[in-house]
mmCIF file of N, CA and C in Angstrom:
data_model
loop_
_atom_site.group_PDB
_atom_site.id
_atom_site.type_symbol
_atom_site.label_atom_id
_atom_site.label_comp_id
_atom_site.label_asym_id
_atom_site.label_seq_id
_atom_site.Cartn_x
_atom_site.Cartn_y
_atom_site.Cartn_z
ATOM 1 N N ALA R 1 62.777 19.537 4.637
ATOM 2 C CA ALA R 1 62.799 20.120 5.404
ATOM 3 C C ALA R 1 63.783 21.421 5.182
ATOM 4 N N ILE R 2 64.379 22.242 5.488
ATOM 5 C CA ILE R 2 65.460 22.361 5.911
ATOM 6 C C ILE R 2 65.458 23.788 6.870
ATOM 7 N N VAL R 3 66.919 23.291 7.545
ATOM 8 C CA VAL R 3 66.841 23.789 9.156
ATOM 9 C C VAL R 3 67.989 25.182 8.570
ATOM 10 N N PHE R 4 67.637 26.298 8.900
ATOM 11 C CA PHE R 4 68.778 27.267 8.857
ATOM 12 C C PHE R 4 68.884 27.378 10.517
ATOM 13 N N ASP R 5 70.362 27.703 10.422
ATOM 14 C CA ASP R 5 70.520 28.235 11.879
ATOM 15 C C ASP R 5 72.334 29.302 11.661
ATOM 16 N N LEU R 6 72.762 29.136 12.950
ATOM 17 C CA LEU R 6 74.337 30.309 13.250
ATOM 18 C C LEU R 6 75.374 28.284 12.275
ATOM 19 N N PRO R 7 75.944 28.804 11.772
ATOM 20 C CA PRO R 7 76.674 27.778 11.111
ATOM 21 C C PRO R 7 77.597 26.146 12.971
ATOM 22 N N VAL R 8 77.102 26.595 13.827
ATOM 23 C CA VAL R 8 78.225 25.543 14.445
ATOM 24 C C VAL R 8 76.200 24.599 15.241
ATOM 25 N N VAL R 9 75.399 25.599 14.623
ATOM 26 C CA VAL R 9 74.944 25.173 15.409
ATOM 27 C C VAL R 9 73.660 23.896 14.035
ATOM 28 N N ALA R 10 74.146 25.003 13.411
ATOM 29 C CA ALA R 10 73.929 24.220 11.837
ATOM 30 C C ALA R 10 74.392 22.737 11.313
ATOM 31 N N ALA R 11 75.746 22.961 11.995
ATOM 32 C CA ALA R 11 76.671 21.735 12.308
ATOM 33 C C ALA R 11 75.872 20.617 12.707
ATOM 34 N N ARG R 12 75.465 20.902 13.493
ATOM 35 C CA ARG R 12 75.772 20.078 15.259
ATOM 36 C C ARG R 12 74.025 19.805 14.453
ATOM 37 N N ALA R 13 73.079 19.956 13.965
ATOM 38 C CA ALA R 13 71.598 19.655 12.951
ATOM 39 C C ALA R 13 72.272 18.142 11.804
ATOM 40 N N ALA R 14 73.168 18.568 11.517
ATOM 41 C CA ALA R 14 73.330 18.016 10.358
ATOM 42 C C ALA R 14 73.937 16.313 10.463
ATOM 43 N N GLU R 15 75.369 16.659 12.110
ATOM 44 C CA GLU R 15 75.153 15.485 12.493
ATOM 45 C C GLU R 15 74.226 14.917 13.223
ATOM 46 N N LEU R 16 73.142 14.766 13.803
ATOM 47 C CA LEU R 16 72.016 14.815 14.512
ATOM 48 C C LEU R 16 71.237 14.253 13.052
ATOM 49 N N PHE R 17 71.281 14.597 12.259
ATOM 50 C CA PHE R 17 70.292 13.959 11.331
ATOM 51 C C PHE R 17 70.553 13.142 9.929
ATOM 52 N N GLU R 18 72.508 12.529 10.031
ATOM 53 C CA GLU R 18 73.420 12.044 10.363
ATOM 54 C C GLU R 18 72.978 10.524 11.414
ATOM 55 N N GLU R 19 73.082 10.555 12.221
ATOM 56 C CA GLU R 19 73.077 9.400 13.012
ATOM 57 C C GLU R 19 71.657 9.575 12.788
ATOM 58 N N ASN R 20 70.618 9.920 13.069
ATOM 59 C CA ASN R 20 69.519 9.552 13.381
ATOM 60 C C ASN R 20 69.195 9.180 11.882
ATOM 61 N N SER R 21 69.318 8.711 10.689
ATOM 62 C CA SER R 21 68.291 8.474 9.094
ATOM 63 C C SER R 21 67.559 9.739 8.850
ATOM 64 N N LEU R 22 67.680 10.540 8.645
ATOM 65 C CA LEU R 22 66.672 11.651 7.948
ATOM 66 C C LEU R 22 68.055 12.689 7.381
ATOM 67 N N LYS R 23 68.720 12.208 7.179
ATOM 68 C CA LYS R 23 69.925 12.882 5.668
ATOM 69 C C LYS R 23 69.510 13.463 4.570
ATOM 70 N N ASN R 24 68.346 12.435 4.324
ATOM 71 C CA ASN R 24 67.539 12.326 3.239
ATOM 72 C C ASN R 24 67.037 13.028 3.267
ATOM 73 N N ARG R 25 66.223 13.987 3.715
ATOM 74 C CA ARG R 25 64.480 14.154 3.981
ATOM 75 C C ARG R 25 65.304 15.594 4.299
ATOM 76 N N THR R 26 65.872 15.754 5.103
ATOM 77 C CA THR R 26 66.841 17.329 5.757
ATOM 78 C C THR R 26 67.897 18.339 4.696
ATOM 79 N N THR R 27 67.029 19.593 5.019
ATOM 80 C CA THR R 27 68.814 19.924 4.305
ATOM 81 C C THR R 27 69.587 21.218 5.321
ATOM 82 N N VAL R 28 70.878 21.719 5.518
ATOM 83 C CA VAL R 28 71.465 22.379 6.809
ATOM 84 C C VAL R 28 71.983 23.464 5.835
ATOM 85 N N VAL R 29 71.189 24.578 6.490
ATOM 86 C CA VAL R 29 72.477 25.418 5.745
ATOM 87 C C VAL R 29 72.391 26.517 6.673
ATOM 88 N N SER R 30 73.604 26.942 7.063
ATOM 89 C CA SER R 30 74.626 27.951 8.039
ATOM 90 C C SER R 30 73.644 29.127 7.503
ATOM 91 N N GLY R 31 73.858 30.560 9.055
ATOM 92 C CA GLY R 31 73.943 31.314 8.537
ATOM 93 C C GLY R 31 72.862 32.114 9.427
ATOM 94 N N SER R 32 73.182 33.790 8.669
ATOM 95 C CA SER R 32 71.970 34.143 10.218
ATOM 96 C C SER R 32 71.070 35.168 9.591
ATOM 97 N N PHE R 33 70.235 35.357 10.305
ATOM 98 C CA PHE R 33 69.202 35.836 10.005
ATOM 99 C C PHE R 33 68.511 37.112 9.676
ATOM 100 N N PHE R 34 69.802 37.548 10.303
ATOM 101 C CA PHE R 34 70.260 39.001 10.147
ATOM 102 C C PHE R 34 70.497 39.402 8.705
ATOM 103 N N ASP R 35 71.645 38.569 7.910
ATOM 104 C CA ASP R 35 72.208 39.057 7.247
ATOM 105 C C ASP R 35 70.370 38.641 5.599
ATOM 106 N N VAL R 36 70.694 38.444 4.818
ATOM 107 C CA VAL R 36 70.135 38.495 3.230
ATOM 108 C C VAL R 36 69.930 36.720 3.349
ATOM 109 N N LEU R 37 68.908 36.112 3.429
ATOM 110 C CA LEU R 37 68.558 35.266 4.029
ATOM 111 C C LEU R 37 68.853 33.815 2.367
ATOM 112 N N PRO R 38 69.167 32.664 2.747
ATOM 113 C CA PRO R 38 69.748 32.102 0.945
ATOM 114 C C PRO R 38 68.550 31.176 0.106
ATOM 115 N N LYS R 39 68.906 31.841 -0.796
ATOM 116 C CA LYS R 39 67.896 31.258 -1.739
ATOM 117 C C LYS R 39 67.478 30.239 -1.727
ATOM 118 N N GLN R 40 68.014 29.067 -0.828
ATOM 119 C CA GLN R 40 67.340 27.795 -0.414
ATOM 120 C C GLN R 40 66.070 28.616 0.567
ATOM 121 N N LEU R 41 65.576 28.780 0.818
ATOM 122 C CA LEU R 41 65.211 29.505 1.890
ATOM 123 C C LEU R 41 63.419 30.172 0.408
ATOM 124 N N LYS R 42 63.852 30.037 0.132
ATOM 125 C CA LYS R 42 62.578 31.107 -1.245
ATOM 126 C C LYS R 42 61.218 29.687 -1.276
ATOM 127 N N ASN R 43 61.370 28.658 -1.077
ATOM 128 C CA ASN R 43 60.822 27.543 -1.668
ATOM 129 C C ASN R 43 59.689 27.122 -0.459
ATOM 130 N N ALA R 44 60.449 27.816 0.628
ATOM 131 C CA ALA R 44 59.945 27.578 2.156
ATOM 132 C C ALA R 44 57.967 27.339 2.349
ATOM 133 N N ASP R 45 56.633 26.334 2.672
ATOM 134 C CA ASP R 45 55.634 26.998 2.770
ATOM 135 C C ASP R 45 55.915 27.817 3.774
ATOM 136 N N THR R 46 56.316 26.939 4.534
ATOM 137 C CA THR R 46 56.492 27.769 6.564
ATOM 138 C C THR R 46 57.863 27.734 6.946
ATOM 139 N N PHE R 47 57.963 28.876 7.613
ATOM 140 C CA PHE R 47 58.983 29.861 8.480
ATOM 141 C C PHE R 47 59.091 29.573 10.056
ATOM 142 N N PHE R 48 59.577 28.522 10.654
ATOM 143 C CA PHE R 48 58.724 28.518 11.880
ATOM 144 C C PHE R 48 60.367 28.667 12.742
ATOM 145 N N LEU R 49 60.287 29.534 14.081
ATOM 146 C CA LEU R 49 60.489 30.117 14.773
ATOM 147 C C LEU R 49 60.617 30.078 16.672
ATOM 148 N N MET R 50 61.281 29.289 16.574
ATOM 149 C CA MET R 50 60.941 28.997 17.843
ATOM 150 C C MET R 50 61.585 29.000 19.496
ATOM 151 N N GLN R 51 61.029 30.121 20.260
ATOM 152 C CA GLN R 51 62.066 30.601 20.752
ATOM 153 C C GLN R 51 62.816 31.742 20.497
ATOM 154 N N VAL R 52 62.801 32.134 19.352
ATOM 155 C CA VAL R 52 63.492 33.685 18.282
ATOM 156 C C VAL R 52 63.227 34.583 19.294
ATOM 157 N N ILE R 53 62.150 35.057 19.078
ATOM 158 C CA ILE R 53 61.465 36.481 19.066
ATOM 159 C C ILE R 53 62.059 36.724 20.194
ATOM 160 N N HIS R 54 61.880 36.087 21.136
ATOM 161 C CA HIS R 54 61.562 36.292 23.287
ATOM 162 C C HIS R 54 63.383 36.976 23.482
ATOM 163 N N ASN R 55 64.640 36.234 22.022
ATOM 164 C CA ASN R 55 65.784 36.827 22.460
ATOM 165 C C ASN R 55 65.886 37.945 21.618
ATOM 166 N N TRP R 56 65.392 38.833 20.876
ATOM 167 C CA TRP R 56 65.916 39.636 20.801
ATOM 168 C C TRP R 56 64.969 41.622 21.033
ATOM 169 N N ASN R 57 64.873 42.300 20.928
ATOM 170 C CA ASN R 57 64.438 43.501 21.350
ATOM 171 C C ASN R 57 64.016 44.473 20.440
ATOM 172 N N ASP R 58 62.834 45.161 20.101
ATOM 173 C CA ASP R 58 61.866 44.563 19.308
ATOM 174 C C ASP R 58 62.278 45.559 18.093
ATOM 175 N N GLU R 59 63.558 46.585 17.768
ATOM 176 C CA GLU R 59 63.477 46.544 16.408
ATOM 177 C C GLU R 59 64.454 45.115 15.120
ATOM 178 N N SER R 60 65.469 44.777 15.946
ATOM 179 C CA SER R 60 65.635 43.458 15.915
ATOM 180 C C SER R 60 64.987 42.336 15.201
ATOM 181 N N CYS R 61 63.448 42.223 16.252
ATOM 182 C CA CYS R 61 62.302 41.299 16.223
ATOM 183 C C CYS R 61 61.803 42.288 15.239
ATOM 184 N N ILE R 62 62.157 42.654 14.590
ATOM 185 C CA ILE R 62 61.197 43.230 12.996
ATOM 186 C C ILE R 62 62.427 43.479 12.114
ATOM 187 N N ARG R 63 64.280 43.199 12.523
ATOM 188 C CA ARG R 63 64.409 43.038 11.158
ATOM 189 C C ARG R 63 64.970 41.785 11.130
ATOM 190 N N ILE R 64 63.689 40.719 11.946
ATOM 191 C CA ILE R 64 64.784 39.315 11.960
ATOM 192 C C ILE R 64 63.196 39.147 10.410
ATOM 193 N N LEU R 65 62.219 39.793 11.141
ATOM 194 C CA LEU R 65 60.876 38.801 10.484
ATOM 195 C C LEU R 65 61.119 40.242 9.142
ATOM 196 N N GLU R 66 61.622 41.247 8.732
ATOM 197 C CA GLU R 66 62.551 42.011 7.024
ATOM 198 C C GLU R 66 62.396 40.546 7.235
ATOM 199 N N LYS R 67 63.518 40.501 7.161
ATOM 200 C CA LYS R 67 64.386 39.225 6.225
ATOM 201 C C LYS R 67 63.619 38.439 5.684
ATOM 202 N N ILE R 68 62.726 37.402 6.480
ATOM 203 C CA ILE R 68 61.976 36.251 5.933
ATOM 204 C C ILE R 68 61.139 37.144 5.512
ATOM 205 N N LYS R 69 60.045 37.882 5.255
ATOM 206 C CA LYS R 69 59.265 38.400 4.527
ATOM 207 C C LYS R 69 59.803 38.586 2.955
ATOM 208 N N ALA R 70 61.289 39.388 2.995
ATOM 209 C CA ALA R 70 61.959 39.795 1.841
ATOM 210 C C ALA R 70 62.545 37.788 1.041
ATOM 211 N N VAL R 71 62.257 37.015 1.105
ATOM 212 C CA VAL R 71 62.428 35.724 1.318
ATOM 213 C C VAL R 71 61.472 35.109 0.956
ATOM 214 N N ALA R 72 60.410 35.549 1.357
ATOM 215 C CA ALA R 72 59.099 34.240 1.993
ATOM 216 C C ALA R 72 58.185 34.420 0.557
ATOM 217 N N LYS R 73 57.352 33.534 0.042
ATOM 218 C CA LYS R 73 57.143 33.436 -1.683
ATOM 219 C C LYS R 73 55.192 33.252 -0.829
ATOM 220 N N PRO R 74 54.608 34.295 -1.933
ATOM 221 C CA PRO R 74 53.535 34.297 -1.502
ATOM 222 C C PRO R 74 52.581 32.939 -0.565
ATOM 223 N N GLY R 75 52.327 33.388 -0.300
ATOM 224 C CA GLY R 75 51.327 32.304 0.693
ATOM 225 C C GLY R 75 52.098 31.150 1.327
ATOM 226 N N SER R 76 53.591 31.460 1.722
ATOM 227 C CA SER R 76 54.228 31.488 2.886
ATOM 228 C C SER R 76 53.727 31.415 4.207
ATOM 229 N N ARG R 77 53.892 30.904 4.991
ATOM 230 C CA ARG R 77 53.614 31.403 6.627
ATOM 231 C C ARG R 77 54.365 30.823 7.870
ATOM 232 N N ILE R 78 54.024 31.575 8.775
ATOM 233 C CA ILE R 78 55.204 32.346 9.055
ATOM 234 C C ILE R 78 54.595 31.852 11.105
ATOM 235 N N VAL R 79 54.877 30.895 11.281
ATOM 236 C CA VAL R 79 55.089 30.375 12.861
ATOM 237 C C VAL R 79 56.266 30.432 14.094
ATOM 238 N N ILE R 80 55.573 31.412 15.327
ATOM 239 C CA ILE R 80 57.353 32.257 16.063
ATOM 240 C C ILE R 80 55.929 31.283 17.145
ATOM 241 N N ALA R 81 56.696 30.182 17.632
ATOM 242 C CA ALA R 81 56.559 29.347 19.069
ATOM 243 C C ALA R 81 56.970 30.069 20.301
ATOM 244 N N GLU R 82 56.640 30.960 21.073
ATOM 245 C CA GLU R 82 56.575 31.189 21.871
ATOM 246 C C GLU R 82 56.029 31.577 23.083
ATOM 247 N N GLN R 83 56.842 31.518 24.572
ATOM 248 C CA GLN R 83 56.215 31.824 25.941
ATOM 249 C C GLN R 83 55.576 33.102 25.139
ATOM 250 N N VAL R 84 53.984 33.345 25.928
ATOM 251 C CA VAL R 84 53.258 34.530 24.686
ATOM 252 C C VAL R 84 52.288 35.251 26.906
ATOM 253 N N LEU R 85 52.981 36.673 26.643
ATOM 254 C CA LEU R 85 52.399 37.136 28.251
ATOM 255 C C LEU R 85 50.621 36.560 27.950
ATOM 256 N N GLY R 86 50.280 36.336 29.087
ATOM 257 C CA GLY R 86 48.493 37.138 28.768
ATOM 258 C C GLY R 86 47.905 35.229 29.047
ATOM 259 N N THR R 87 48.436 34.682 28.591
ATOM 260 C CA THR R 87 47.284 33.265 27.912
ATOM 261 C C THR R 87 48.191 31.751 28.671
ATOM 262 N N ALA R 88 48.122 31.944 30.302
ATOM 263 C CA ALA R 88 48.317 31.231 31.375
ATOM 264 C C ALA R 88 47.389 31.830 32.759
ATOM 265 N N GLY R 89 47.496 31.055 33.876
ATOM 266 C CA GLY R 89 46.949 31.021 34.237
ATOM 267 C C GLY R 89 48.328 32.165 36.032
ATOM 268 N N PRO R 90 48.421 32.268 37.060
ATOM 269 C CA PRO R 90 48.987 32.406 37.660
ATOM 270 C C PRO R 90 50.483 32.657 37.653
ATOM 271 N N ALA R 91 50.337 31.056 38.335
ATOM 272 C CA ALA R 91 51.338 30.588 37.713
ATOM 273 C C ALA R 91 52.827 30.469 37.702
ATOM 274 N N VAL R 92 52.372 30.576 35.673
ATOM 275 C CA VAL R 92 52.698 30.304 35.381
ATOM 276 C C VAL R 92 53.049 31.790 34.493
ATOM 277 N N GLU R 93 52.117 32.715 33.897
ATOM 278 C CA GLU R 93 52.528 34.137 34.462
ATOM 279 C C GLU R 93 53.971 35.051 34.835
ATOM 280 N N MET R 94 53.692 34.293 36.200
ATOM 281 C CA MET R 94 55.022 35.322 36.976
ATOM 282 C C MET R 94 55.855 34.188 35.881
ATOM 283 N N HIS R 95 55.970 33.368 36.196
ATOM 284 C CA HIS R 95 57.871 32.266 35.470
ATOM 285 C C HIS R 95 57.843 32.995 34.237
ATOM 286 N N LYS R 96 56.791 33.260 33.833
ATOM 287 C CA LYS R 96 57.377 34.252 32.222
ATOM 288 C C LYS R 96 57.779 35.775 32.847
ATOM 289 N N SER R 97 56.829 36.089 33.535
ATOM 290 C CA SER R 97 57.292 37.529 34.130
ATOM 291 C C SER R 97 58.919 37.541 34.455
ATOM 292 N N LEU R 98 59.106 36.723 35.304
ATOM 293 C CA LEU R 98 60.672 36.729 36.292
ATOM 294 C C LEU R 98 61.756 36.627 34.504
ATOM 295 N N VAL R 99 61.124 35.701 33.642
ATOM 296 C CA VAL R 99 61.732 35.039 32.433
ATOM 297 C C VAL R 99 62.247 36.560 31.937
ATOM 298 N N SER R 100 60.918 37.507 31.359
ATOM 299 C CA SER R 100 60.855 38.644 31.135
ATOM 300 C C SER R 100 62.533 39.618 31.032
ATOM 301 N N VAL R 101 62.236 39.718 32.755
ATOM 302 C CA VAL R 101 63.076 40.144 33.255
ATOM 303 C C VAL R 101 64.220 40.192 33.172
ATOM 304 N N VAL R 102 64.611 38.398 32.852
ATOM 305 C CA VAL R 102 65.648 37.978 32.723
ATOM 306 C C VAL R 102 66.719 38.504 31.079
ATOM 307 N N MET R 103 65.827 38.750 30.839
ATOM 308 C CA MET R 103 65.129 38.845 29.847
ATOM 309 C C MET R 103 66.204 39.793 28.954
ATOM 310 N N LYS R 104 65.662 40.773 29.440
ATOM 311 C CA LYS R 104 65.815 42.308 28.940
ATOM 312 C C LYS R 104 67.074 43.043 29.673
ATOM 313 N N VAL R 105 67.588 42.279 31.036
ATOM 314 C CA VAL R 105 69.135 42.430 31.963
ATOM 315 C C VAL R 105 69.677 41.942 31.429
ATOM 316 N N MET R 106 70.160 40.786 30.406
ATOM 317 C CA MET R 106 70.818 39.719 29.560
ATOM 318 C C MET R 106 71.348 40.237 28.155
ATOM 319 N N LEU R 107 69.770 40.314 27.826
ATOM 320 C CA LEU R 107 69.851 40.840 26.315
ATOM 321 C C LEU R 107 68.932 42.617 25.609
ATOM 322 N N ASP R 108 68.587 42.770 26.709
ATOM 323 C CA ASP R 108 67.842 43.127 26.192
ATOM 324 C C ASP R 108 66.986 43.370 24.963
ATOM 325 N N ALA R 109 65.750 42.010 25.565
ATOM 326 C CA ALA R 109 64.804 41.992 25.074
ATOM 327 C C ALA R 109 64.268 40.995 26.485
ATOM 328 N N LYS R 110 62.780 40.612 25.436
ATOM 329 C CA LYS R 110 62.188 40.542 26.688
ATOM 330 C C LYS R 110 60.713 39.034 25.992
ATOM 331 N N GLU R 111 60.072 38.820 26.731
ATOM 332 C CA GLU R 111 58.748 38.152 26.444
ATOM 333 C C GLU R 111 57.554 38.694 26.036
ATOM 334 N N ARG R 112 56.243 38.335 25.386
ATOM 335 C CA ARG R 112 55.667 40.138 24.576
ATOM 336 C C ARG R 112 54.175 38.987 25.057
ATOM 337 N N SER R 113 53.370 39.665 25.332
ATOM 338 C CA SER R 113 52.203 39.525 24.351
ATOM 339 C C SER R 113 52.151 39.343 23.475
ATOM 340 N N PHE R 114 50.302 38.467 22.928
ATOM 341 C CA PHE R 114 50.446 38.600 21.327
ATOM 342 C C PHE R 114 49.912 39.597 20.821
ATOM 343 N N GLU R 115 49.622 41.086 21.534
ATOM 344 C CA GLU R 115 49.367 42.239 20.954
ATOM 345 C C GLU R 115 50.958 42.361 20.196
ATOM 346 N N GLU R 116 51.450 42.472 21.444
ATOM 347 C CA GLU R 116 52.580 42.758 21.160
ATOM 348 C C GLU R 116 53.919 41.811 20.153
ATOM 349 N N ILE R 117 53.545 40.810 19.953
ATOM 350 C CA ILE R 117 53.700 39.974 18.681
ATOM 351 C C ILE R 117 53.208 40.164 18.023
ATOM 352 N N LYS R 118 51.422 41.053 17.084
ATOM 353 C CA LYS R 118 51.246 41.426 16.215
ATOM 354 C C LYS R 118 51.624 42.221 15.846
ATOM 355 N N GLU R 119 52.055 43.366 16.715
ATOM 356 C CA GLU R 119 52.648 44.443 16.257
ATOM 357 C C GLU R 119 54.150 44.998 15.781
ATOM 358 N N LEU R 120 54.350 43.663 16.285
ATOM 359 C CA LEU R 120 55.764 43.837 15.631
ATOM 360 C C LEU R 120 55.899 43.316 13.562
ATOM 361 N N LEU R 121 55.035 41.935 13.855
ATOM 362 C CA LEU R 121 54.590 41.343 12.318
ATOM 363 C C LEU R 121 53.934 42.741 11.449
ATOM 364 N N VAL R 122 53.501 43.500 11.807
ATOM 365 C CA VAL R 122 52.505 44.294 11.363
ATOM 366 C C VAL R 122 54.118 45.330 11.333
ATOM 367 N N ALA R 123 54.793 45.528 12.343
ATOM 368 C CA ALA R 123 56.187 46.747 12.248
ATOM 369 C C ALA R 123 56.677 46.275 10.312
ATOM 370 N N ALA R 124 57.060 44.863 9.937
ATOM 371 C CA ALA R 124 58.044 44.380 9.324
ATOM 372 C C ALA R 124 56.764 44.277 8.201
ATOM 373 N N GLY R 125 56.145 44.278 8.127
ATOM 374 C CA GLY R 125 55.745 44.188 6.302
ATOM 375 C C GLY R 125 54.063 43.572 6.501
ATOM 376 N N PHE R 126 54.060 42.075 7.398
ATOM 377 C CA PHE R 126 53.239 41.447 7.659
ATOM 378 C C PHE R 126 51.498 42.506 7.760
ATOM 379 N N GLU R 127 50.371 41.340 6.178
ATOM 380 C CA GLU R 127 49.615 42.053 6.313
ATOM 381 C C GLU R 127 48.398 41.245 6.898
ATOM 382 N N ASN R 128 48.615 39.966 6.573
ATOM 383 C CA ASN R 128 47.504 39.179 6.737
ATOM 384 C C ASN R 128 47.212 38.874 8.318
ATOM 385 N N PRO R 129 46.071 39.103 9.236
ATOM 386 C CA PRO R 129 46.358 39.037 11.195
ATOM 387 C C PRO R 129 47.159 37.893 11.734
ATOM 388 N N PRO R 130 47.678 37.417 12.209
ATOM 389 C CA PRO R 130 48.142 36.086 12.787
ATOM 390 C C PRO R 130 47.086 35.756 13.686
ATOM 391 N N SER R 131 47.353 34.227 13.956
ATOM 392 C CA SER R 131 46.183 33.621 15.049
ATOM 393 C C SER R 131 47.218 32.910 15.959
ATOM 394 N N LEU R 132 46.733 32.768 17.183
ATOM 395 C CA LEU R 132 47.329 32.631 18.368
ATOM 396 C C LEU R 132 46.204 30.909 18.267
ATOM 397 N N ILE R 133 47.454 30.510 18.911
ATOM 398 C CA ILE R 133 47.253 28.828 19.224
ATOM 399 C C ILE R 133 48.109 28.333 20.295
ATOM 400 N N LEU R 134 47.226 28.797 21.185
ATOM 401 C CA LEU R 134 47.889 27.941 23.103
ATOM 402 C C LEU R 134 47.728 26.813 22.427
ATOM 403 N N LEU R 135 49.690 26.101 23.194
ATOM 404 C CA LEU R 135 49.724 25.144 23.223
ATOM 405 C C LEU R 135 49.930 24.224 24.724
ATOM 406 N N ARG R 136 49.455 23.306 25.383
ATOM 407 C CA ARG R 136 49.487 23.183 26.535
ATOM 408 C C ARG R 136 50.938 23.072 27.084
ATOM 409 N N GLY R 137 51.530 24.150 28.215
ATOM 410 C CA GLY R 137 53.074 23.966 28.206
ATOM 411 C C GLY R 137 53.125 22.582 29.389
ATOM 412 N N LEU R 138 54.593 23.601 29.432
ATOM 413 C CA LEU R 138 54.872 22.075 30.642
ATOM 414 C C LEU R 138 54.357 23.061 32.328
ATOM 415 N N PHE R 139 54.416 23.694 32.320
ATOM 416 C CA PHE R 139 54.063 24.291 33.743
ATOM 417 C C PHE R 139 52.356 24.431 34.137
ATOM 418 N N SER R 140 51.671 24.247 32.312
ATOM 419 C CA SER R 140 50.711 24.262 32.833
ATOM 420 C C SER R 140 49.314 23.100 33.403
#
């Protein structure tokens, strides 16, 4: 597995892998997904983004996804793990809406519906339609 994150996060990940005897099974690469992505990612089968998309506005999300598309080999997959609006009961949806307001005020970002995530992927040049796989959350 390759972990790609900002230098401070990558350094901590490397420490944790060392402490937990995982160093021989992982590679840690530091950088920013707004820059050209490193060569090490060109052989990745899957790109896993967890709680990334909701941190950015649409324009920035499209840039991130375009960077991944530029480095991804044919057949690679992208997995986006986010709180998706419109997929849970009323209490959870209220929580997501409140988080979205905070994200908008603090970061000019937001929680998104599945349709909005699909639109970002299409805008970034991804052609295959994504699938929505619901995972049981902490509040459901």
